[in-house]
Tab-separated table of C-alpha atoms and ligand atoms in Angstrom:
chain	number	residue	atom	x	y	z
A	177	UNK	CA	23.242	1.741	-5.404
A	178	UNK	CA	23.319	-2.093	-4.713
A	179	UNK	CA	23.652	-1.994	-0.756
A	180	UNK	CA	26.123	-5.258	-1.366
A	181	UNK	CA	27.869	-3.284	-3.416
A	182	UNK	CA	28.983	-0.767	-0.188
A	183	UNK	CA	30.699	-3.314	1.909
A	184	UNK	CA	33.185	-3.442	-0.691
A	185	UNK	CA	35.165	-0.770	0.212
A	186	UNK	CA	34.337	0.663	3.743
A	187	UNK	CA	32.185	-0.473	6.799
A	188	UNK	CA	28.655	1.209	5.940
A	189	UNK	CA	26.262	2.866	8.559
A	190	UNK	CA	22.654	2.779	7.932
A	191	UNK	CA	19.239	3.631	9.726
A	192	UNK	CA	16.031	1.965	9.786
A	193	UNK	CA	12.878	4.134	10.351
A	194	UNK	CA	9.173	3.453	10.010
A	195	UNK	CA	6.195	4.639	7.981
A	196	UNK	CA	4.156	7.354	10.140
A	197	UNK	CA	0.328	5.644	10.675
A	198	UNK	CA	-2.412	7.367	8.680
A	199	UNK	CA	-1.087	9.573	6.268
A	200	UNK	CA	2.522	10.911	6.559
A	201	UNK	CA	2.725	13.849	8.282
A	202	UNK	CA	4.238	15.968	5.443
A	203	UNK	CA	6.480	18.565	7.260
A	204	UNK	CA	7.311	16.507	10.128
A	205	UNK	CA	8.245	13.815	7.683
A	206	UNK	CA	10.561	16.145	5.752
A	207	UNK	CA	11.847	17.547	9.018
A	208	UNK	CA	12.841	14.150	9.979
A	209	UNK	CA	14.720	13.428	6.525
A	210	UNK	CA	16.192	16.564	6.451
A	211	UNK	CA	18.407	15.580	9.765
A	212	UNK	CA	18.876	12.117	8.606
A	213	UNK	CA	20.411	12.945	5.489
A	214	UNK	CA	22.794	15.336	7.392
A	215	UNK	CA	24.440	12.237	8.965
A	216	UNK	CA	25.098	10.485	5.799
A	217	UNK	CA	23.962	7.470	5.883
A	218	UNK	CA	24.869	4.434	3.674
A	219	UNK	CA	21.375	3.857	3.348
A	220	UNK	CA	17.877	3.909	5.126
A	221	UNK	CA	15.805	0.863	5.535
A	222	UNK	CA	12.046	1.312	5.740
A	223	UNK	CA	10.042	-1.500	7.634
A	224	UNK	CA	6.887	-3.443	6.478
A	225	UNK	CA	4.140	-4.212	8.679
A	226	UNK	CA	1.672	-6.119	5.809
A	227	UNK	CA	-1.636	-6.609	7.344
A	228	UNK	CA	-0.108	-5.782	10.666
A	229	UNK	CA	-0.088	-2.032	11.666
A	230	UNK	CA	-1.797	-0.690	7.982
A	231	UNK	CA	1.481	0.913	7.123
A	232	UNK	CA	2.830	-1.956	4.293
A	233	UNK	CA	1.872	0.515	1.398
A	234	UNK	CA	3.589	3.509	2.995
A	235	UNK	CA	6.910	1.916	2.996
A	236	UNK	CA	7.002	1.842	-0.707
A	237	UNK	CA	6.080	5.721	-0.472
A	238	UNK	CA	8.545	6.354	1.812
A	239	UNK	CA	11.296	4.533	0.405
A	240	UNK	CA	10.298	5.812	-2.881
A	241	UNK	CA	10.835	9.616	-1.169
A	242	UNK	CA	13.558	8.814	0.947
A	243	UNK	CA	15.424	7.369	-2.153
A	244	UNK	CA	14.445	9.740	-5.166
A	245	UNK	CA	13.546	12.858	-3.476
A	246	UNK	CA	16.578	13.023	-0.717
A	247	UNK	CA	19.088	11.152	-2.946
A	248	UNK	CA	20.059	8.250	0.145
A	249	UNK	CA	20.030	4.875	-0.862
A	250	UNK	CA	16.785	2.807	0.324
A	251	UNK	CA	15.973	-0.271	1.349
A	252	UNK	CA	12.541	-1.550	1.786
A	253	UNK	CA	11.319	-4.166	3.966
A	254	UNK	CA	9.103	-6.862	2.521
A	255	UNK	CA	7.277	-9.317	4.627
A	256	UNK	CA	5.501	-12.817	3.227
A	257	UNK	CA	3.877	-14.741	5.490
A	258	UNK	CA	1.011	-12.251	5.888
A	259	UNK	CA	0.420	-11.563	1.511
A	260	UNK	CA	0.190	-13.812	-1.328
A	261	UNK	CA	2.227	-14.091	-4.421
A	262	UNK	CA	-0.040	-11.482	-5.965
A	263	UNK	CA	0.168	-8.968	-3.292
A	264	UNK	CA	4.771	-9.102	-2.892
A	265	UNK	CA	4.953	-9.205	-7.062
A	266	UNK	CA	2.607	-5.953	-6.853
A	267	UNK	CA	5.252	-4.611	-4.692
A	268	UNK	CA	8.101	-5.480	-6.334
A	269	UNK	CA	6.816	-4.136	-9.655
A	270	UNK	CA	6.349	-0.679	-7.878
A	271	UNK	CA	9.952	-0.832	-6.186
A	272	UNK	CA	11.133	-1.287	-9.776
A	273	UNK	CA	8.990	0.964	-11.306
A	274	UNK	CA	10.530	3.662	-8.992
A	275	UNK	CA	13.924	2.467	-9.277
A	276	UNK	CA	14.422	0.675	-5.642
A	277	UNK	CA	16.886	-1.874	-5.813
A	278	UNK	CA	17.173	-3.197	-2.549
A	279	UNK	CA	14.920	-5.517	-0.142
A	280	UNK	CA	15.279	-6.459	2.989
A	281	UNK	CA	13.129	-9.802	2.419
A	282	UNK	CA	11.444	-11.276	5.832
A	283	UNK	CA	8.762	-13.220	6.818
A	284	UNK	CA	7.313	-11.622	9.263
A	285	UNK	CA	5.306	-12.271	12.575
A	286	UNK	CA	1.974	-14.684	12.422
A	287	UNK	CA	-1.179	-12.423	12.600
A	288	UNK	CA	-3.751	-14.852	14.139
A	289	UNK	CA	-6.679	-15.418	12.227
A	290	UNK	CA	-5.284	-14.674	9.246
A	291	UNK	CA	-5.204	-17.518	6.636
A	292	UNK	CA	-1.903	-19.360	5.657
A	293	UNK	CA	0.325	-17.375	2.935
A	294	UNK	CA	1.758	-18.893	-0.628
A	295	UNK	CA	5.334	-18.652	1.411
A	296	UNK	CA	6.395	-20.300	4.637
A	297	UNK	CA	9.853	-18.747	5.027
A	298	UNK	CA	11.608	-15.936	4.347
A	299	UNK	CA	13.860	-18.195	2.256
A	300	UNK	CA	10.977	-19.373	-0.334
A	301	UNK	CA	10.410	-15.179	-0.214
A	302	UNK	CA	14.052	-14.578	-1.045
A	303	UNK	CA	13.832	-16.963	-4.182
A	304	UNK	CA	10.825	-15.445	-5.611
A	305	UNK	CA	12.279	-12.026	-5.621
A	306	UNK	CA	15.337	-13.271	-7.060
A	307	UNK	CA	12.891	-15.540	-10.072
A	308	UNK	CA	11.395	-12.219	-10.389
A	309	UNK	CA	14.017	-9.756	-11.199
A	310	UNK	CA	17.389	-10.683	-10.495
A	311	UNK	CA	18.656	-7.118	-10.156
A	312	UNK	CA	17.256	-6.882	-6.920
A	313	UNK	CA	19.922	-6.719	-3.893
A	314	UNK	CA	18.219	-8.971	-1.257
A	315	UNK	CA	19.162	-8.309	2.778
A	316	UNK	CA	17.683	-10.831	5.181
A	317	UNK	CA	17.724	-10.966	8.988
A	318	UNK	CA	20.011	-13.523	11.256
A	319	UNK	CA	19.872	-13.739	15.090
A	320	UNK	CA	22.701	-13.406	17.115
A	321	UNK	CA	20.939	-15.079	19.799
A	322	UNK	CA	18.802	-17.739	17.836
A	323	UNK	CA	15.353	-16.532	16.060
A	324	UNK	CA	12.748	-16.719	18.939
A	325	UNK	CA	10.589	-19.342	17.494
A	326	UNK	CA	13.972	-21.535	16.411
A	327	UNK	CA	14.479	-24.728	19.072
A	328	UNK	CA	18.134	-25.027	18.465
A	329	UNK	CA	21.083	-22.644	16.941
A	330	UNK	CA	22.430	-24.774	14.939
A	331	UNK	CA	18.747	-24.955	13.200
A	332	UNK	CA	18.394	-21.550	12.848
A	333	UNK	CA	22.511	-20.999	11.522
A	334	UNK	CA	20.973	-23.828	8.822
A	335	UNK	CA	18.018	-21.672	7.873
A	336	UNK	CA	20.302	-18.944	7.721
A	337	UNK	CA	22.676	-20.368	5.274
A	338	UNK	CA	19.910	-21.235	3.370
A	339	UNK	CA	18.656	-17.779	2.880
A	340	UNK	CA	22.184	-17.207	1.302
A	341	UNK	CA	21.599	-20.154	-0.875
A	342	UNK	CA	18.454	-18.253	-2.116
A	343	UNK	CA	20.063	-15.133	-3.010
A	344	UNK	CA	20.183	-13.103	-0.073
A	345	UNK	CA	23.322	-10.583	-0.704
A	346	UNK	CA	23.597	-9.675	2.893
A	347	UNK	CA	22.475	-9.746	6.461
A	348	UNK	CA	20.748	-7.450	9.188
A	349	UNK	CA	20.978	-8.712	12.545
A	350	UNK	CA	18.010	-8.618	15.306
A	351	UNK	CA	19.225	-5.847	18.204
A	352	UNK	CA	21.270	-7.464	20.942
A	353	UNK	CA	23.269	-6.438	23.707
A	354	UNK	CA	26.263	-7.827	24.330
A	355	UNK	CA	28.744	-8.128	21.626
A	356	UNK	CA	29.645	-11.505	22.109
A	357	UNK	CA	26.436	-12.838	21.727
A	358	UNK	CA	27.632	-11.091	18.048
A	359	UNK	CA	30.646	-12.156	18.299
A	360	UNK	CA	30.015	-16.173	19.014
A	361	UNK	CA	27.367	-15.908	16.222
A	362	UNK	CA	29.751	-15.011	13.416
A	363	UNK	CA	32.022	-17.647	14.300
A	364	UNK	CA	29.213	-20.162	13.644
A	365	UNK	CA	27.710	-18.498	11.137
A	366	UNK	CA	31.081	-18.395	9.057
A	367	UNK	CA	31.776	-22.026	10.083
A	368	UNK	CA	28.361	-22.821	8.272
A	369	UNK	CA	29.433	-21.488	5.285
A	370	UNK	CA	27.989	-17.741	5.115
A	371	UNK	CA	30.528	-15.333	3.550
A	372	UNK	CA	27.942	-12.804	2.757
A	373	UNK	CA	28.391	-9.296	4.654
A	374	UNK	CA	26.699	-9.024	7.596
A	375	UNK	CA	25.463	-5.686	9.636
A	376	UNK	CA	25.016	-5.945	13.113
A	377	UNK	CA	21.627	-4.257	14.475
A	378	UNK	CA	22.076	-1.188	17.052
A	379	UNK	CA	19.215	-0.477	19.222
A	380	UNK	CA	19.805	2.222	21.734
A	381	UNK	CA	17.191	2.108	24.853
A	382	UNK	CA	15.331	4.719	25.469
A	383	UNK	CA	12.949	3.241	28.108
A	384	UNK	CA	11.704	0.159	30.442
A	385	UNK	CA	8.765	0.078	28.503
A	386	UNK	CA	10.628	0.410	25.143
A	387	UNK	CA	13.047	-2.552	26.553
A	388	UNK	CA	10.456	-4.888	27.435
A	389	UNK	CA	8.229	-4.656	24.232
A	390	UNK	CA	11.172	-5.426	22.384
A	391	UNK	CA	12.574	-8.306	23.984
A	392	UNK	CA	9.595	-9.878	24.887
A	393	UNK	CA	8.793	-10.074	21.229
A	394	UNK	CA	12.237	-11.173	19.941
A	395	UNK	CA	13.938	-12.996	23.208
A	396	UNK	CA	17.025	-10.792	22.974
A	397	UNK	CA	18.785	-11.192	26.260
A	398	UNK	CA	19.370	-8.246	28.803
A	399	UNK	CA	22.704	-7.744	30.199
A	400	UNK	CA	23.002	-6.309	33.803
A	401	UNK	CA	24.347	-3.345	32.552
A	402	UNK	CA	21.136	-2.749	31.190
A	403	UNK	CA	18.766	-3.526	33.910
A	404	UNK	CA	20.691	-1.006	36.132
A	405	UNK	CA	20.798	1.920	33.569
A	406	UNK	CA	16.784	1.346	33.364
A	407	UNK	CA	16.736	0.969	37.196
A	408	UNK	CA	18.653	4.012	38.361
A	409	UNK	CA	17.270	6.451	35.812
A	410	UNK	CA	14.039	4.960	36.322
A	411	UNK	CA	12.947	8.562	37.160
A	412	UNK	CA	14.973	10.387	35.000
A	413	UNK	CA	13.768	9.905	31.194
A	414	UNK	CA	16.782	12.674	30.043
A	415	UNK	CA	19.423	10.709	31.705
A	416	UNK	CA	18.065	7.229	30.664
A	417	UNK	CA	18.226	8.319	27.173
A	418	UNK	CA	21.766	9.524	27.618
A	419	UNK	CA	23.066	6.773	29.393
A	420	UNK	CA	21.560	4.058	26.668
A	421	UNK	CA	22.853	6.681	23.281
A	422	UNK	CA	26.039	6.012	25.203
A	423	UNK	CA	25.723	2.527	25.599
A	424	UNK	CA	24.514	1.733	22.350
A	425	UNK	CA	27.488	3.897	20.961
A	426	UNK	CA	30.019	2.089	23.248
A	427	UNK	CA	28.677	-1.391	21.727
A	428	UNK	CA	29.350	-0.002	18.675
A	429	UNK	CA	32.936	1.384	18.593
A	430	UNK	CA	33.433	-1.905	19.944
A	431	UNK	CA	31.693	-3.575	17.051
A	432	UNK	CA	34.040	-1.811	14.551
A	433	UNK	CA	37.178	-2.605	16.185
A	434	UNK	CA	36.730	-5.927	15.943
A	435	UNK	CA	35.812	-5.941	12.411
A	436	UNK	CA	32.220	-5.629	11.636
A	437	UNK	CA	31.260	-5.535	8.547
A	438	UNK	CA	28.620	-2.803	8.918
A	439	UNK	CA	26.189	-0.901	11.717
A	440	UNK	CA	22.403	-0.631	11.276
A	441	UNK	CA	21.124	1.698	13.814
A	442	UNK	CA	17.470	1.017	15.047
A	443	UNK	CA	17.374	4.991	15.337
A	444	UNK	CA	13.390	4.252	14.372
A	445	UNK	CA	12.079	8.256	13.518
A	446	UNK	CA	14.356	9.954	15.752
A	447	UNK	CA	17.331	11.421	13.831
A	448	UNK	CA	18.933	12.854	16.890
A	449	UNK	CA	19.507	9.731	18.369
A	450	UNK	CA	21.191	8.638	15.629
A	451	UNK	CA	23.473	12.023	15.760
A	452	UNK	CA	24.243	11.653	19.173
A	453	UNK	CA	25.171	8.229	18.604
A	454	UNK	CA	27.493	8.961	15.833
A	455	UNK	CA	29.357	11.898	17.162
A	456	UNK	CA	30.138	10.262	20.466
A	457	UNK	CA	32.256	7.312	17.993
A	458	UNK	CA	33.477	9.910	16.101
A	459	UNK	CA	31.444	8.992	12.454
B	707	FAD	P1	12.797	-16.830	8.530
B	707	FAD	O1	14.153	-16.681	8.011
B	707	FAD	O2	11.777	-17.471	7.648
B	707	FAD	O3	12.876	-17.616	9.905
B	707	FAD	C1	11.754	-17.728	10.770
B	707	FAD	C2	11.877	-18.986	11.620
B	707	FAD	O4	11.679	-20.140	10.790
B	707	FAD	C3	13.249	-19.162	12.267
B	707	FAD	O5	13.061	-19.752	13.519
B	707	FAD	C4	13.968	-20.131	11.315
B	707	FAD	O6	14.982	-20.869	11.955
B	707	FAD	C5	12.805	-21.008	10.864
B	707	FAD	N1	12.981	-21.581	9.534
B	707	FAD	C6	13.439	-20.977	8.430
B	707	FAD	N2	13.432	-21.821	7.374
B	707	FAD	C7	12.926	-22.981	7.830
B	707	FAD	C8	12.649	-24.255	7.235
B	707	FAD	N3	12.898	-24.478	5.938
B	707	FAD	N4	12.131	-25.243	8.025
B	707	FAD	C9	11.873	-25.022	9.343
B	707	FAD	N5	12.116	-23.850	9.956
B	707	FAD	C10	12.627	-22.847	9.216
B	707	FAD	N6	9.069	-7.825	10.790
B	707	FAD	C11	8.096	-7.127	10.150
B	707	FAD	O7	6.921	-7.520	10.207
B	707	FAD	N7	8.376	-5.997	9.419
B	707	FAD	C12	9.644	-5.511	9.306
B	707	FAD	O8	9.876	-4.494	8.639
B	707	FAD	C13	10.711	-6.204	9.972
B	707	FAD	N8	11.988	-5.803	9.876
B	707	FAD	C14	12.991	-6.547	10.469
B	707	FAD	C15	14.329	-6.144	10.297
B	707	FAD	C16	15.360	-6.883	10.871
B	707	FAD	C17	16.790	-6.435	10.662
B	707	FAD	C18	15.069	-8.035	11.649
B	707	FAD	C19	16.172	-8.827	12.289
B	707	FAD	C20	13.749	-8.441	11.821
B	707	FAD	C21	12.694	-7.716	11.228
B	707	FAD	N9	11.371	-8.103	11.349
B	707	FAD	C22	10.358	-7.394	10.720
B	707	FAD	C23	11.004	-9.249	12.202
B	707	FAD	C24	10.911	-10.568	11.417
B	707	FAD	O9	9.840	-10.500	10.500
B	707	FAD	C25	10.658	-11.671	12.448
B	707	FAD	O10	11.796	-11.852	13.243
B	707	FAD	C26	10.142	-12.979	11.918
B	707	FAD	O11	9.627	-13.735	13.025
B	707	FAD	C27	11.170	-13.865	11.214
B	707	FAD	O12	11.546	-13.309	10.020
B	707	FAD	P2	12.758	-13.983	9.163
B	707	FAD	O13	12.773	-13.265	7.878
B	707	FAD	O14	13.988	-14.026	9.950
B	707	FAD	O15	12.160	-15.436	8.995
């Protein structure tokens, strides 16, 4: 099912996991889908890491297993910068050969060294797919807090709206941690003109290390809440994880009360943190 298609009628919950490196693990693969599918998600979203960590051809496998083995909607990720036109339209003719309709369509991150792509933006990506086949539902990201490499937010809110003006169908956000980072970011993001759903991005912590990869590659802001969670359990890896599930969930009952339009867990390939998180709001 179009994921568009599930805002229509309720506020939709969805994971995003990763293709295992090498080959995928079979049990411990199946292991892992067998809890996620327990929970009921709207949907899964696979990432893409072309050129990057190996894994770009395993997300079509996984998505392809995810979606027409365990029955729960997919959603791959697709990255341009990194591939030419020849290497996405090889991609998208497998997604549609195995029945994937939706794409979460990004740019990705620079690799250095590697030579400039046929796209530029995740907006030139977004038409393609949509020149391509139209059927596809397109997602794209947004940035509460600006997109790192973005000088102003009034740039980035124009990209954004532009990525709607491609096709998108609707939005992911990058993790934050404050909700009215979220909050001030829909406002403008409205104002500008976008009316297409969008999902705000969950990412419980789980560790300093964790933390600091993540911001330090996408410039998401730390609350002090935060930094004294990672402080005082800095010992105590059970209760760190317990005290950020319960966080993250926290920032998410919060999220739905004052109207999200859906939840996208960053529960990466850990089903149980995505349980814990959804039977402490009550989903
Ligand atoms: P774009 O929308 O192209 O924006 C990138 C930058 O360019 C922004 O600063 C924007 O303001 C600017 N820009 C856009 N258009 C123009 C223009 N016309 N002129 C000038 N500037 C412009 N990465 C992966 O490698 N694999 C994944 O699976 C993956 N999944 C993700 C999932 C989510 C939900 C999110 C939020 C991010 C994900 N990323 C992933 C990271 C993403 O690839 C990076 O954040 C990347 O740096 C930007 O991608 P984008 O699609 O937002 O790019």
């Amino acid at each position: 099912m179009r994921i568009a298609d599930k805002f229509k009628d309720h506020i939709p919950v969805s994971f995003e996991i990763f293709p295992p490196k090498g080959e995928l693990g079979v049990d411990t693969l199946r292991s892992i889908l067998d809890e996620f599918k327990a929970l009921e998600p709207d949907y899964i979203s696979v990432t893409y890491s072309a050129g990057g960590s190996g894994n770009s051809e395993k997300t079509v496998e996984l998505v392809n297993i995810i979606e027409n083995e365990y029955g729960i909607d997919a959603s791959a990720h697709l990255t341009c910068i990194n591939s030419n036109i020849g290497e996405v339209r090889s991609v998208l003719e497998q997604l549609k050969a195995d029945g994937i309709e939706n794409i979460l369509a990004l740019r990705g991150d620079r690799i250095d060294g590697k030579s400039p792509s046929d796209f530029h933006y995740a907006s030139e990506l977004i038409s393609y797919i949509k020149k391509e086949n139209d059927k596809f539902c397109i997602g794209a990201a947004c940035y509460p807090e600006g997109h790192i490499e973005c000088d102003s937010f009034s740039d980035d809110i124009r990209h954004l709206k532009e990525k709607q003006d491609a096709g998108a169908d609707f939005l992911v956000t990058q993790l934050f941690f404050e909700n009215e980072l979220f909050y001030t970011f829909r406002e403008k993001a409205v104002a500008a003109g976008i009316n297409i759903p969008i999902e705000a991005g969950i990412m419980p912590i789980l560790g300093k290390t964790q933390v600091s990869k993540m911001i330090f590659k996408c410039g998401a802001s730390l609350p002090s809440a935060i930094i004294r969670i990672l402080n005082k359990y800095e010992n105590d890896p059970d209760s760190l994880k317990k005290a950020g599930i319960e966080y993250a969930a926290e920032q998410i009952s919060e999220l739905l009360s004052n109207g999200a339009d859906g939840i996208h867990i960053y529960s990466m390939n850990r089903p149980e943190i995505a349980r814990d998180i959804l039977k402490i709001i009550g989903e």
